[in-house]
Coordinates of C-alpha atoms in Angstrom, one line a residue:
M149 CA -33.6 35.2 -24.6
T150 CA -35.1 32.8 -27.3
L151 CA -38.1 31.9 -25.2
P152 CA -40.0 35.3 -25.5
L153 CA -39.3 35.4 -29.2
T154 CA -40.4 31.8 -29.6
V155 CA -43.7 32.5 -27.8
I156 CA -44.5 35.5 -30.0
V157 CA -43.7 33.6 -33.2
T158 CA -45.7 30.6 -32.1
T159 CA -48.7 32.8 -31.1
L160 CA -48.6 34.6 -34.5
A161 CA -48.5 31.3 -36.3
M162 CA -51.2 29.6 -34.3
A163 CA -53.6 32.5 -33.6
G164 CA -52.6 35.2 -36.1
H165 CA -56.2 35.5 -37.4
Y166 CA -57.1 37.0 -34.0
F167 CA -55.0 40.1 -35.0
P168 CA -57.0 41.5 -38.0
A169 CA -54.7 44.6 -38.0
L170 CA -51.9 42.4 -39.3
S171 CA -52.2 41.1 -42.9
P172 CA -51.1 37.6 -43.5
T173 CA -48.0 38.9 -45.4
A174 CA -47.1 41.2 -42.5
R175 CA -47.4 38.2 -40.1
S176 CA -44.9 36.2 -42.2
W177 CA -42.4 39.1 -42.2
I178 CA -42.7 39.6 -38.4
E179 CA -42.2 35.9 -37.8
L180 CA -39.1 36.0 -40.1
V181 CA -37.6 38.9 -38.3
L182 CA -38.2 37.3 -34.9
T183 CA -37.0 33.9 -36.0
I184 CA -33.7 35.0 -37.5
P185 CA -31.9 35.7 -34.1
I186 CA -33.3 32.4 -32.7
V187 CA -32.0 30.3 -35.6
F188 CA -28.8 32.1 -36.5
W189 CA -27.7 33.2 -33.0
A190 CA -29.0 30.7 -30.4
G191 CA -29.1 27.9 -33.0
W192 CA -25.8 28.7 -34.7
P193 CA -23.8 26.1 -32.6
F194 CA -26.2 23.5 -33.9
F195 CA -25.3 24.3 -37.5
V196 CA -21.6 24.3 -36.6
R197 CA -22.0 20.7 -35.3
W198 CA -24.1 19.8 -38.2
A199 CA -21.4 21.0 -40.7
D200 CA -18.8 19.2 -38.6
S201 CA -20.7 15.9 -38.8
I202 CA -21.1 16.2 -42.5
R203 CA -17.4 17.1 -43.0
R204 CA -16.2 14.1 -40.9
L205 CA -18.8 11.8 -42.5
S206 CA -20.0 11.0 -39.0
P207 CA -23.8 11.5 -38.8
N208 CA -25.1 12.1 -35.3
M209 CA -28.0 13.9 -33.5
W210 CA -26.8 17.3 -34.8
T211 CA -27.1 16.0 -38.3
L212 CA -30.8 15.5 -37.8
I213 CA -31.4 18.7 -35.8
G214 CA -29.5 20.9 -38.2
T215 CA -31.2 19.4 -41.2
G216 CA -34.7 19.7 -39.7
V217 CA -34.3 23.3 -38.5
G218 CA -32.6 24.3 -41.7
A219 CA -35.3 22.7 -43.9
A220 CA -38.2 24.4 -42.0
F221 CA -36.5 27.8 -42.0
L222 CA -35.4 27.8 -45.6
Y223 CA -38.8 26.6 -46.8
S224 CA -40.5 29.4 -44.9
L225 CA -37.9 32.0 -46.0
A226 CA -38.6 31.1 -49.7
A227 CA -42.4 31.2 -49.0
T228 CA -42.0 34.7 -47.6
L229 CA -39.6 36.2 -50.1
V230 CA -40.9 34.6 -53.3
P231 CA -44.4 33.3 -52.7
G232 CA -45.0 33.3 -56.5
W233 CA -42.7 30.2 -56.8
F234 CA -45.3 28.1 -55.0
P235 CA -48.4 26.5 -56.5
A236 CA -51.8 27.8 -55.4
G237 CA -52.4 24.7 -53.4
F238 CA -49.7 25.8 -50.9
E239 CA -51.7 28.9 -49.9
A240 CA -53.6 28.9 -46.6
H241 CA -55.4 31.8 -44.8
G242 CA -54.2 34.2 -47.4
R243 CA -50.5 33.4 -47.5
I244 CA -48.1 30.6 -48.4
G245 CA -47.8 28.4 -45.3
V246 CA -44.7 29.2 -43.3
Y247 CA -43.2 27.2 -40.4
Y248 CA -41.0 29.6 -38.6
E249 CA -42.6 28.5 -35.3
A250 CA -41.3 24.9 -36.0
A251 CA -37.7 26.1 -36.4
A252 CA -37.9 28.4 -33.4
V253 CA -39.5 25.9 -31.1
I254 CA -37.1 23.1 -32.1
V255 CA -34.1 25.4 -31.3
S256 CA -35.6 26.6 -28.0
L257 CA -36.7 23.1 -26.9
T258 CA -33.3 21.6 -27.8
L259 CA -31.6 24.4 -25.8
L260 CA -34.0 23.7 -22.9
G261 CA -33.1 20.0 -23.1
Q262 CA -29.4 20.9 -23.1
I263 CA -29.9 23.1 -20.0
L264 CA -31.8 20.3 -18.2
E265 CA -29.1 17.8 -19.2
L266 CA -26.3 20.0 -18.0
R267 CA -28.1 20.6 -14.7
A268 CA -28.5 16.9 -14.3
R269 CA -24.9 16.2 -15.3
S270 CA -23.8 18.7 -12.6
Q271 CA -25.5 16.4 -10.1
T272 CA -23.4 13.5 -11.3
S273 CA -20.2 15.5 -10.5
A274 CA -21.4 16.1 -6.9
A275 CA -19.1 13.4 -5.6
I276 CA -16.0 15.2 -7.0
K277 CA -17.2 18.6 -5.8
S278 CA -17.8 17.2 -2.4
L279 CA -14.4 15.6 -2.3
L280 CA -12.7 18.8 -3.4
G281 CA -14.6 20.6 -0.7
L282 CA -13.2 18.2 1.9
A283 CA -9.7 19.6 1.8
P284 CA -9.0 22.3 4.5
K285 CA -7.7 25.6 3.4
T286 CA -5.1 26.0 6.1
A287 CA -2.9 24.0 8.4
R288 CA -1.3 24.7 11.8
R289 CA 2.5 24.3 11.4
I290 CA 4.8 23.9 14.4
R291 CA 8.0 25.9 14.0
E292 CA 11.4 24.6 15.1
D293 CA 11.2 26.9 18.2
G294 CA 8.0 25.3 19.2
S295 CA 5.7 28.2 18.3
E296 CA 2.7 27.6 16.0
E297 CA 1.3 29.4 13.0
D298 CA -1.7 28.9 10.7
V299 CA -0.5 28.8 7.0
P300 CA -2.3 28.2 3.7
L301 CA -2.3 24.5 2.7
T302 CA -0.3 25.3 -0.4
H303 CA 2.7 26.3 1.9
I304 CA 2.9 22.9 3.5
H305 CA 5.9 20.8 2.5
V306 CA 7.0 17.2 3.1
G307 CA 8.6 16.9 6.5
D308 CA 6.7 19.8 8.1
I309 CA 5.4 19.1 11.7
L310 CA 1.7 20.0 12.0
R311 CA -0.8 20.0 14.8
V312 CA -4.4 18.8 14.3
R313 CA -6.7 20.1 17.0
P314 CA -9.9 18.4 18.1
G315 CA -12.6 18.6 15.5
E316 CA -10.2 19.8 12.8
K317 CA -9.6 18.2 9.4
V318 CA -6.2 16.5 8.8
P319 CA -4.5 18.9 6.4
V320 CA -2.4 16.4 4.4
D321 CA -1.3 12.8 4.4
G322 CA 1.3 11.9 7.0
V323 CA 2.1 10.0 10.2
V324 CA 1.5 10.7 13.9
T325 CA 4.9 11.5 15.4
E326 CA 6.4 10.0 18.6
G327 CA 4.6 11.6 21.4
G328 CA 2.1 13.1 19.0
G329 CA -0.9 12.0 21.1
R330 CA -3.9 9.7 20.5
S331 CA -7.3 10.3 19.0
S332 CA -9.9 8.8 16.8
V333 CA -10.3 10.0 13.2
D334 CA -13.4 9.8 11.1
E335 CA -12.3 8.5 7.7
S336 CA -15.8 7.8 6.3
M337 CA -15.8 10.5 3.7
L338 CA -12.9 8.8 1.9
T339 CA -13.2 5.1 2.9
G340 CA -17.0 4.7 3.4
E341 CA -16.2 3.1 6.8
P342 CA -18.5 4.8 9.4
V343 CA -16.5 3.7 12.5
P344 CA -13.8 6.2 13.6
V345 CA -10.3 4.8 13.5
E346 CA -8.0 5.0 16.5
K347 CA -4.7 6.8 15.9
E348 CA -1.5 6.7 18.0
P349 CA 2.2 7.4 17.4
G350 CA 3.2 5.7 14.1
S351 CA -0.4 5.6 12.7
R352 CA -0.9 7.0 9.2
L353 CA -3.3 9.9 8.7
I354 CA -5.2 10.7 5.5
G355 CA -5.7 14.3 4.5
A356 CA -9.3 15.7 4.7
T357 CA -10.4 13.2 7.4
I358 CA -11.8 14.6 10.6
N359 CA -10.0 14.4 13.9
G360 CA -12.0 13.5 17.0
A361 CA -11.6 14.6 20.6
G362 CA -7.9 14.3 21.0
S363 CA -5.0 16.5 19.7
L364 CA -2.5 15.0 17.3
V365 CA 0.9 16.1 16.1
M366 CA 1.9 14.7 12.7
R367 CA 4.6 14.8 10.1
A368 CA 3.6 15.6 6.5
E369 CA 4.6 12.9 4.1
K370 CA 2.4 13.6 1.0
V371 CA 1.2 17.0 -0.1
G372 CA -0.6 18.5 -3.1
A373 CA -1.3 16.1 -5.9
Q374 CA 0.4 13.2 -4.0
T375 CA -2.3 13.0 -1.3
V376 CA -4.9 10.3 -1.3
L377 CA -7.7 12.8 -1.7
A378 CA -6.0 14.3 -4.8
Q379 CA -5.5 10.9 -6.3
I380 CA -9.1 10.0 -5.7
V381 CA -10.3 13.1 -7.4
Q382 CA -8.0 12.4 -10.4
M383 CA -9.1 8.8 -10.7
V384 CA -12.8 9.6 -10.5
A385 CA -12.5 12.4 -13.1
Q386 CA -10.5 10.1 -15.4
A387 CA -13.1 7.3 -15.0
Q388 CA -16.0 9.7 -15.8
R389 CA -14.2 10.8 -19.0
S390 CA -13.6 7.2 -20.2
R391 CA -15.9 5.2 -22.5
A392 CA -17.4 1.8 -21.7
P393 CA -17.3 -0.9 -24.4
M394 CA -21.1 -0.7 -24.4
Q395 CA -20.8 3.0 -25.4
R396 CA -18.7 2.0 -28.4
M397 CA -21.5 -0.3 -29.4
A398 CA -24.0 2.5 -28.9
D399 CA -21.9 4.8 -31.2
V400 CA -22.0 2.2 -34.0
V401 CA -25.7 1.8 -33.6
S402 CA -26.2 5.6 -33.5
Y403 CA -24.1 6.0 -36.7
W404 CA -26.2 3.6 -38.8
F405 CA -29.4 4.8 -37.1
V406 CA -28.9 8.3 -38.4
L407 CA -28.3 7.1 -41.9
V408 CA -31.5 5.0 -41.8
V409 CA -33.5 8.0 -40.4
L410 CA -32.2 10.3 -43.2
A411 CA -33.3 7.6 -45.7
I412 CA -36.7 7.5 -44.0
A413 CA -37.0 11.3 -44.2
V414 CA -36.3 11.2 -47.9
V415 CA -38.9 8.4 -48.4
T416 CA -41.4 10.4 -46.3
V417 CA -41.0 13.4 -48.6
I418 CA -41.4 11.3 -51.8
V419 CA -44.5 9.4 -50.5
W420 CA -46.3 12.5 -49.2
A421 CA -45.4 14.7 -52.2
F422 CA -46.7 12.2 -54.8
F423 CA -49.4 10.2 -52.9
G424 CA -50.5 12.4 -50.0
P425 CA -53.5 14.8 -49.8
E426 CA -53.2 18.5 -50.7
P427 CA -51.2 20.5 -49.9
R428 CA -48.9 17.6 -50.6
W429 CA -45.6 19.4 -50.4
T430 CA -46.5 21.1 -47.1
Y431 CA -47.3 17.7 -45.6
A432 CA -44.1 16.3 -47.1
L433 CA -41.9 18.9 -45.5
L434 CA -43.6 18.9 -42.1
N435 CA -43.5 15.1 -41.7
A436 CA -39.9 14.9 -42.9
V437 CA -38.8 17.5 -40.4
A438 CA -40.8 15.7 -37.7
V439 CA -39.0 12.5 -38.6
L440 CA -35.6 14.1 -38.4
I441 CA -36.3 15.8 -35.0
I442 CA -38.0 13.0 -33.1
A443 CA -35.3 10.5 -34.3
C444 CA -32.5 12.6 -32.8
P445 CA -30.3 10.0 -31.1
C446 CA -29.3 12.3 -28.2
A447 CA -31.0 10.0 -25.7
L448 CA -29.0 7.1 -27.2
G449 CA -25.8 9.1 -26.9
L450 CA -26.4 9.9 -23.3
A451 CA -27.5 6.4 -22.3
T452 CA -24.1 5.0 -21.1
P453 CA -22.0 8.1 -20.3
M454 CA -24.5 9.3 -17.7
S455 CA -24.6 5.9 -16.0
I456 CA -20.8 5.8 -15.9
M457 CA -20.6 9.3 -14.4
V458 CA -23.1 8.6 -11.7
A459 CA -21.6 5.2 -10.9
T460 CA -18.0 6.5 -10.5
G461 CA -19.2 9.3 -8.2
R462 CA -21.2 6.8 -6.2
G463 CA -18.2 4.5 -5.9
A464 CA -15.9 7.3 -4.8
T465 CA -18.2 8.1 -1.8
S466 CA -18.0 4.4 -0.8
G467 CA -14.2 4.1 -1.0
I468 CA -14.2 2.4 -4.4
L469 CA -12.3 4.0 -7.2
F470 CA -12.7 2.8 -10.8
R471 CA -9.9 3.7 -13.2
D472 CA -12.1 3.7 -16.3
A473 CA -15.5 2.7 -17.5
E474 CA -14.3 -0.6 -18.9
A475 CA -13.5 -1.7 -15.3
I476 CA -17.0 -1.0 -14.2
E477 CA -18.5 -3.0 -17.1
A478 CA -16.0 -5.9 -16.7
L479 CA -16.2 -6.4 -12.9
R480 CA -19.7 -7.9 -12.9
T481 CA -18.4 -10.8 -15.1
I482 CA -15.6 -11.9 -12.7
D483 CA -15.9 -15.5 -11.5
T484 CA -12.4 -16.0 -10.0
L485 CA -10.6 -13.8 -7.6
I486 CA -6.8 -14.2 -6.9
V487 CA -5.7 -12.6 -3.6
D488 CA -2.4 -11.9 -2.2
K489 CA -2.0 -12.7 1.5
T490 CA 0.1 -10.0 3.2
G491 CA -1.7 -6.7 3.3
T492 CA -4.7 -8.0 1.4
L493 CA -6.1 -10.8 3.6
T494 CA -4.0 -9.8 6.5
V495 CA -3.4 -6.5 8.3
G496 CA -0.1 -6.1 6.5
K497 CA 1.8 -5.3 9.7
P498 CA 3.4 -8.6 10.8
V499 CA 4.5 -9.0 14.4
F500 CA 7.6 -11.0 15.5
H501 CA 6.7 -14.6 16.2
S502 CA 9.9 -16.5 17.0
V503 CA 13.5 -17.3 16.0
A504 CA 15.5 -20.6 15.7
A505 CA 19.2 -21.0 15.4
S506 CA 21.4 -23.7 13.8
P507 CA 24.2 -25.2 15.9
G508 CA 27.0 -22.7 16.4
Y509 CA 24.7 -19.6 16.5
T510 CA 22.5 -18.1 19.1
E511 CA 19.0 -16.9 18.6
D512 CA 20.0 -13.3 19.3
E513 CA 22.8 -13.5 16.8
V514 CA 20.5 -14.9 14.1
L515 CA 18.0 -12.1 14.8
R516 CA 20.8 -9.4 14.9
L517 CA 22.1 -10.5 11.4
T518 CA 18.5 -10.5 10.1
A519 CA 17.6 -7.1 11.4
S520 CA 20.9 -5.6 10.3
L521 CA 20.4 -6.6 6.7
D522 CA 16.6 -5.8 6.8
Q523 CA 17.3 -2.2 7.7
G524 CA 17.6 -1.6 4.0
S525 CA 14.2 -3.3 3.2
E526 CA 10.7 -1.8 3.3
H527 CA 9.0 -5.2 3.5
P528 CA 6.6 -5.5 6.4
L529 CA 8.3 -8.6 7.7
A530 CA 11.6 -6.7 7.8
E531 CA 10.0 -4.0 9.9
A532 CA 8.8 -6.6 12.4
F533 CA 12.3 -8.2 12.7
V534 CA 14.1 -4.8 13.1
A535 CA 11.6 -3.7 15.7
E536 CA 12.1 -6.9 17.7
A537 CA 15.9 -6.6 17.6
R538 CA 15.7 -3.1 18.9
T539 CA 13.4 -4.1 21.6
R540 CA 15.9 -6.7 22.7
G541 CA 18.7 -4.0 22.6
L542 CA 20.7 -5.8 20.0
R543 CA 23.5 -3.8 18.3
L544 CA 22.7 -3.6 14.5
S545 CA 25.4 -3.3 11.9
T546 CA 25.2 -1.2 8.7
P547 CA 24.5 -3.5 5.7
E548 CA 26.5 -3.2 2.5
G549 CA 25.6 -4.1 -1.1
F550 CA 21.9 -4.6 -0.3
E551 CA 20.0 -6.3 -3.1
S552 CA 16.3 -7.2 -3.2
G553 CA 15.0 -10.2 -5.1
T554 CA 11.4 -9.2 -5.4
G555 CA 9.1 -11.8 -3.8
I556 CA 11.8 -14.2 -2.7
G557 CA 14.2 -12.3 -0.3
V558 CA 17.2 -10.0 0.1
R559 CA 21.0 -10.3 0.0
G560 CA 23.9 -8.2 1.2
R561 CA 26.9 -8.1 3.5
V562 CA 26.8 -7.7 7.3
D563 CA 30.1 -7.3 9.2
G564 CA 31.9 -8.2 5.9
K565 CA 30.1 -11.6 5.6
P566 CA 27.5 -12.4 2.8
V567 CA 24.1 -12.8 4.3
A568 CA 20.9 -13.9 2.6
L569 CA 17.3 -13.8 3.9
G570 CA 14.4 -15.4 2.1
N571 CA 12.2 -18.3 1.3
T572 CA 12.9 -21.7 0.1
A573 CA 13.1 -20.5 -3.5
L574 CA 16.0 -18.1 -2.7
M575 CA 17.8 -20.7 -0.7
Q576 CA 17.6 -23.2 -3.6
E577 CA 18.8 -20.5 -6.0
L578 CA 21.8 -19.9 -3.7
G579 CA 22.4 -23.7 -3.2
V580 CA 21.8 -23.4 0.6
D581 CA 20.7 -26.6 2.3
V582 CA 17.9 -25.8 4.8
A583 CA 16.8 -29.4 5.5
A584 CA 18.0 -29.3 9.1
L585 CA 15.6 -26.4 9.8
G586 CA 12.6 -28.1 8.1
A587 CA 10.9 -29.3 11.2
A588 CA 11.2 -25.9 13.0
A589 CA 9.9 -24.1 9.8
E590 CA 6.9 -26.4 9.4
E591 CA 5.9 -26.0 13.0
R592 CA 5.8 -22.2 12.7
R593 CA 4.1 -22.3 9.3
A594 CA 1.4 -24.6 10.7
Q595 CA 0.7 -21.8 13.2
G596 CA 0.2 -19.4 10.3
A597 CA 3.5 -17.7 10.7
S598 CA 5.7 -16.7 7.7
V599 CA 9.2 -18.1 7.8
V600 CA 12.4 -16.5 6.6
Y601 CA 15.6 -18.5 6.3
V602 CA 18.9 -16.9 7.3
A603 CA 22.1 -17.9 5.5
V604 CA 25.7 -16.7 6.1
D605 CA 28.5 -17.6 3.8
G606 CA 26.3 -20.0 1.9
R607 CA 25.3 -22.0 5.0
A608 CA 21.9 -22.0 6.8
T609 CA 22.3 -20.4 10.2
G610 CA 18.7 -20.2 11.4
L611 CA 15.3 -18.9 10.7
V612 CA 13.0 -16.1 11.9
A613 CA 9.3 -16.0 11.8
A614 CA 6.6 -13.4 11.9
A615 CA 2.8 -13.7 12.1
D616 CA 0.5 -11.3 10.2
P617 CA -3.0 -11.3 11.8
V618 CA -6.0 -11.6 9.5
K619 CA -8.0 -8.4 9.0
D620 CA -11.2 -8.4 11.0
S621 CA -13.2 -7.7 7.8
T622 CA -11.6 -10.6 5.8
P623 CA -13.9 -13.5 6.8
E624 CA -17.0 -11.6 6.1
A625 CA -15.6 -10.3 2.8
L626 CA -14.8 -13.8 1.6
R627 CA -18.2 -15.1 2.7
Q628 CA -19.9 -12.3 0.6
L629 CA -17.7 -13.2 -2.4
H630 CA -18.4 -16.9 -2.1
D631 CA -22.1 -16.1 -1.8
A632 CA -21.8 -14.1 -5.1
G633 CA -20.5 -17.3 -6.8
M634 CA -16.8 -16.4 -6.9
R635 CA -13.9 -18.8 -6.5
I636 CA -11.2 -17.5 -4.3
V637 CA -7.5 -18.4 -5.0
M638 CA -4.6 -17.4 -2.7
A639 CA -1.2 -16.7 -4.3
T640 CA 1.5 -15.7 -1.9
G641 CA 5.2 -15.6 -1.5
D642 CA 4.9 -17.2 1.9
G643 CA 5.6 -20.9 2.4
L644 CA 2.9 -23.3 1.3
T645 CA 2.2 -24.6 4.8
T646 CA 1.7 -21.0 6.1
A647 CA -0.6 -20.2 3.2
Q648 CA -2.6 -23.4 3.8
A649 CA -3.0 -22.6 7.5
V650 CA -4.5 -19.2 6.6
A651 CA -6.5 -20.6 3.7
K652 CA -8.1 -23.3 6.0
E653 CA -9.0 -20.7 8.5
L654 CA -10.7 -18.5 5.9
G655 CA -12.2 -21.2 3.7
I656 CA -10.2 -20.3 0.6
D657 CA -10.7 -22.6 -2.4
E658 CA -7.2 -22.9 -3.8
V659 CA -3.7 -22.1 -2.5
H660 CA -0.4 -21.4 -4.2
G661 CA 2.6 -20.7 -1.9
E662 CA 6.1 -19.4 -2.5
V663 CA 5.1 -17.8 -5.8
R664 CA 7.2 -15.0 -7.4
P665 CA 5.7 -12.1 -9.3
Q666 CA 6.1 -13.9 -12.6
D667 CA 4.4 -16.9 -11.1
K668 CA 1.3 -14.8 -10.3
V669 CA 1.2 -13.5 -13.8
E670 CA 1.4 -17.1 -15.1
L671 CA -1.4 -18.1 -12.7
V672 CA -3.6 -15.4 -14.0
A673 CA -2.9 -16.3 -17.6
S674 CA -3.6 -20.0 -16.9
L675 CA -7.0 -19.3 -15.4
Q676 CA -7.9 -17.1 -18.3
A677 CA -6.9 -19.8 -20.7
Q678 CA -9.5 -22.0 -18.9
G679 CA -12.1 -19.5 -19.8
K680 CA -12.3 -17.8 -16.4
K681 CA -12.8 -14.1 -15.8
V682 CA -10.1 -13.3 -13.4
A683 CA -9.7 -10.5 -10.9
M684 CA -6.5 -10.0 -8.9
A685 CA -6.4 -8.3 -5.6
G686 CA -3.1 -7.1 -4.1
D687 CA -1.2 -4.3 -2.5
G688 CA 2.5 -4.6 -3.2
I689 CA 5.0 -3.9 -5.9
N690 CA 5.3 -7.6 -6.5
D691 CA 1.5 -7.8 -7.3
A692 CA 1.7 -5.0 -9.9
P693 CA 2.4 -7.3 -13.0
A694 CA -0.5 -9.6 -12.1
L695 CA -2.8 -6.7 -11.4
A696 CA -2.1 -5.4 -14.9
R697 CA -2.6 -8.8 -16.5
A698 CA -5.9 -9.7 -14.8
D699 CA -9.2 -8.9 -16.4
V700 CA -9.8 -6.6 -13.4
G701 CA -6.9 -5.6 -11.1
I702 CA -8.0 -4.6 -7.7
A703 CA -5.4 -2.6 -5.7
M704 CA -5.6 -2.0 -1.9
G705 CA -5.5 1.7 -1.2
T706 CA -3.3 1.0 1.8
G707 CA -0.6 -0.5 -0.4
T708 CA 2.0 0.9 -2.8
D709 CA 1.5 3.5 -5.4
V710 CA 2.8 1.1 -8.1
A711 CA 0.0 -1.4 -7.2
M712 CA -2.6 1.4 -7.3
N713 CA -1.4 2.6 -10.7
S714 CA -1.5 -1.0 -12.1
G715 CA -5.0 -1.8 -10.8
H716 CA -8.3 -1.1 -12.5
V717 CA -10.1 -0.7 -9.2
T718 CA -8.7 0.7 -6.0
L719 CA -10.2 0.1 -2.5
V720 CA -9.3 3.1 -0.6
K721 CA -9.5 1.4 2.8
G722 CA -8.0 -1.8 1.6
D723 CA -11.1 -3.8 2.8
L724 CA -12.0 -6.8 0.6
R725 CA -15.7 -6.2 1.4
G726 CA -15.3 -3.3 -1.1
I727 CA -15.0 -5.9 -3.9
A728 CA -18.5 -7.2 -3.2
R729 CA -19.8 -3.7 -3.1
A730 CA -18.0 -2.8 -6.3
R731 CA -19.4 -5.8 -8.0
Q732 CA -22.9 -4.9 -7.0
L733 CA -22.4 -1.4 -8.3
S734 CA -21.0 -2.8 -11.6
Q735 CA -24.1 -5.0 -12.0
A736 CA -26.4 -2.1 -11.2
T737 CA -24.6 0.2 -13.6
V738 CA -24.6 -2.1 -16.6
A739 CA -28.3 -2.8 -15.9
N740 CA -28.9 0.9 -15.9
M741 CA -27.1 1.4 -19.2
K742 CA -29.1 -1.4 -20.8
Q743 CA -32.3 0.2 -19.5
N744 CA -31.3 3.6 -21.0
L745 CA -30.3 2.0 -24.4
V746 CA -33.6 0.0 -24.6
F747 CA -35.6 3.1 -23.6
A748 CA -33.9 5.3 -26.3
L749 CA -34.2 2.7 -29.0
I750 CA -37.9 1.9 -28.3
Y751 CA -38.7 5.6 -28.2
N752 CA -37.2 6.1 -31.6
A753 CA -38.6 2.9 -33.0
L754 CA -42.1 4.1 -32.0
G755 CA -41.7 7.8 -32.7
V756 CA -40.2 7.7 -36.3
P757 CA -43.2 5.8 -37.9
I758 CA -45.7 8.1 -36.2
A759 CA -43.7 11.2 -37.3
A760 CA -43.6 9.8 -40.9
G761 CA -47.4 9.7 -40.9
I762 CA -48.1 5.9 -40.7
L763 CA -51.2 6.6 -38.5
Y764 CA -52.7 9.2 -40.9
P765 CA -54.5 6.9 -43.3
A766 CA -56.4 5.1 -40.5
F767 CA -56.7 7.7 -37.8
G768 CA -55.9 11.0 -39.4
V769 CA -53.1 11.5 -36.9
L770 CA -49.9 13.6 -37.7
L771 CA -47.1 14.6 -35.4
S772 CA -46.1 18.3 -35.6
P773 CA -42.4 19.1 -35.6
V774 CA -43.0 21.2 -32.5
F775 CA -44.3 18.2 -30.5
A776 CA -41.5 16.0 -32.0
A777 CA -38.9 18.5 -30.6
L778 CA -40.6 18.4 -27.2
A779 CA -40.7 14.6 -27.2
M780 CA -37.0 14.5 -28.2
S781 CA -35.9 16.7 -25.4
L782 CA -38.0 14.9 -22.8
S783 CA -36.5 11.5 -23.9
S784 CA -33.0 12.8 -23.2
V785 CA -34.0 14.2 -19.8
S786 CA -35.7 10.9 -18.9
V787 CA -32.5 9.0 -19.7
V788 CA -30.5 11.4 -17.5
F789 CA -32.8 11.0 -14.5
N790 CA -32.9 7.3 -14.9
A791 CA -29.1 7.3 -14.6
L792 CA -29.3 9.5 -11.5
R793 CA -31.0 6.6 -9.7
L794 CA -27.6 5.0 -9.4
R795 CA -26.7 7.5 -6.7
K796 CA -28.8 5.3 -4.4
A797 CA -27.4 2.0 -5.5

């Protein structure tokens, strides 16, 4: 609506002498009538923000825009209503000079800049919109009688049995049931991994991923806000709303910059009013308004938020979730990475390796006691032992008084006897002598297997071992991180020999075995005390304290919710190669923010002196407030589009 009125006002101001039927006074009144709705309707929000900045003593871009528009309009209003107040030198072309077109154009161009900015911002949210669009609207539920029905996704509950037909989207997070079929699932939209993942009974499914050629039957385990997709959307939105440390610096710079600009505008008025050519006060007003408008720090205010919004969206489409802007900025400085072993370097699904028994016990009995107690544990090693016992057809007893010592083992009673399963630290805590099993334990650890001692009634009765295969992607990921100059440190609850065997295979720089959760926190603190910038990557509950303590905590998306909530960055697929990608994105984002800040500051540093009239004595060049408003809007749009380049990072 403002554009047609602005065009008319500008035409009358610039070419009014081509309309002889209109007297100069009539033109002033027409311009006034047409400018009032532009300034007081379309421009009213500007004045509200101007007043708010004054009330809060927090000068910003709206302080400059409001002051500039208000000064141009009020000066022109006075010249129209009471022209007799002005000296004869202010008269031009039969009337006192008015600058309604400056006020109108400034408002219209600022609105145009806001529209272009919002349009560009909407592109930065494309990642969230596309993620939200991934979720299917319905799911095919299998009733208890075997019949099937299509129901809205909001009607699906945990435990429902669902069918996913070929080519359909997986409705919610869950697991393929026994006899639920086999298929390949495209998870690229959430993990960034283009290769479809084979699914079979027991495999986990992520909502919104696309089923391949086979039919699957699944059991719903997470619905609504608990699904991976919902958590991704929430984390991306949270990160886009957060503020980077560099943004806080920009805010401080912007605050003082506005105060300096206001001072320059005052000086401009004084210099032109007392030392400029006639009409002095006209030049003084126009140049002061031009200073206020061109110095508007909106480009400075956009410099870092736009980069953060684009970067978080780009990361989400690659399976990398940043919790906040500070994580993006900090990741590029990391020089030391601490990694857990199980579930981070390895698949996280150990398979049974072997069992050894002390005199007086058989291997089956040791395995039976282990599996009986481990029925109450969710640890991957426990699942491997229970699965092997059931494969052998061993009769398992119901454990009593189950207790978990996070990171060192478990205790309880089996068949009325106290049983303890754990590493050397737990055995020492309980006063159990495991020296007789030392050779058998070291032999298995040298093969990369994790060893769990078994004690009954305070006496060592044997050990069980499980091997956790290294992820196929781990060697390449560690090579990329080493190439980036990072030192890799392994900290695991497994025995030192096992840890060293895995570390040797992968070329890890430093190894710590049999560490407890508090030991990992102390390790992080120790490295930080040495001046290192430390990242911690893990997936379990026992990793959560260290993830929170590290400069950047990196949680595996395949791990526990506690780990994900403690981390600053989440790798949806749990692939360490994502750390190298995230670090590259961090470097590109910070570089982009610096480019925007430098661009905005240089623009203002050059524009303000020109607007003040520094070139006038030598070249007779002045900058109209109209062109100052156009330049201000274009500078903001330029910053936005520079940030959008990160979508291709």
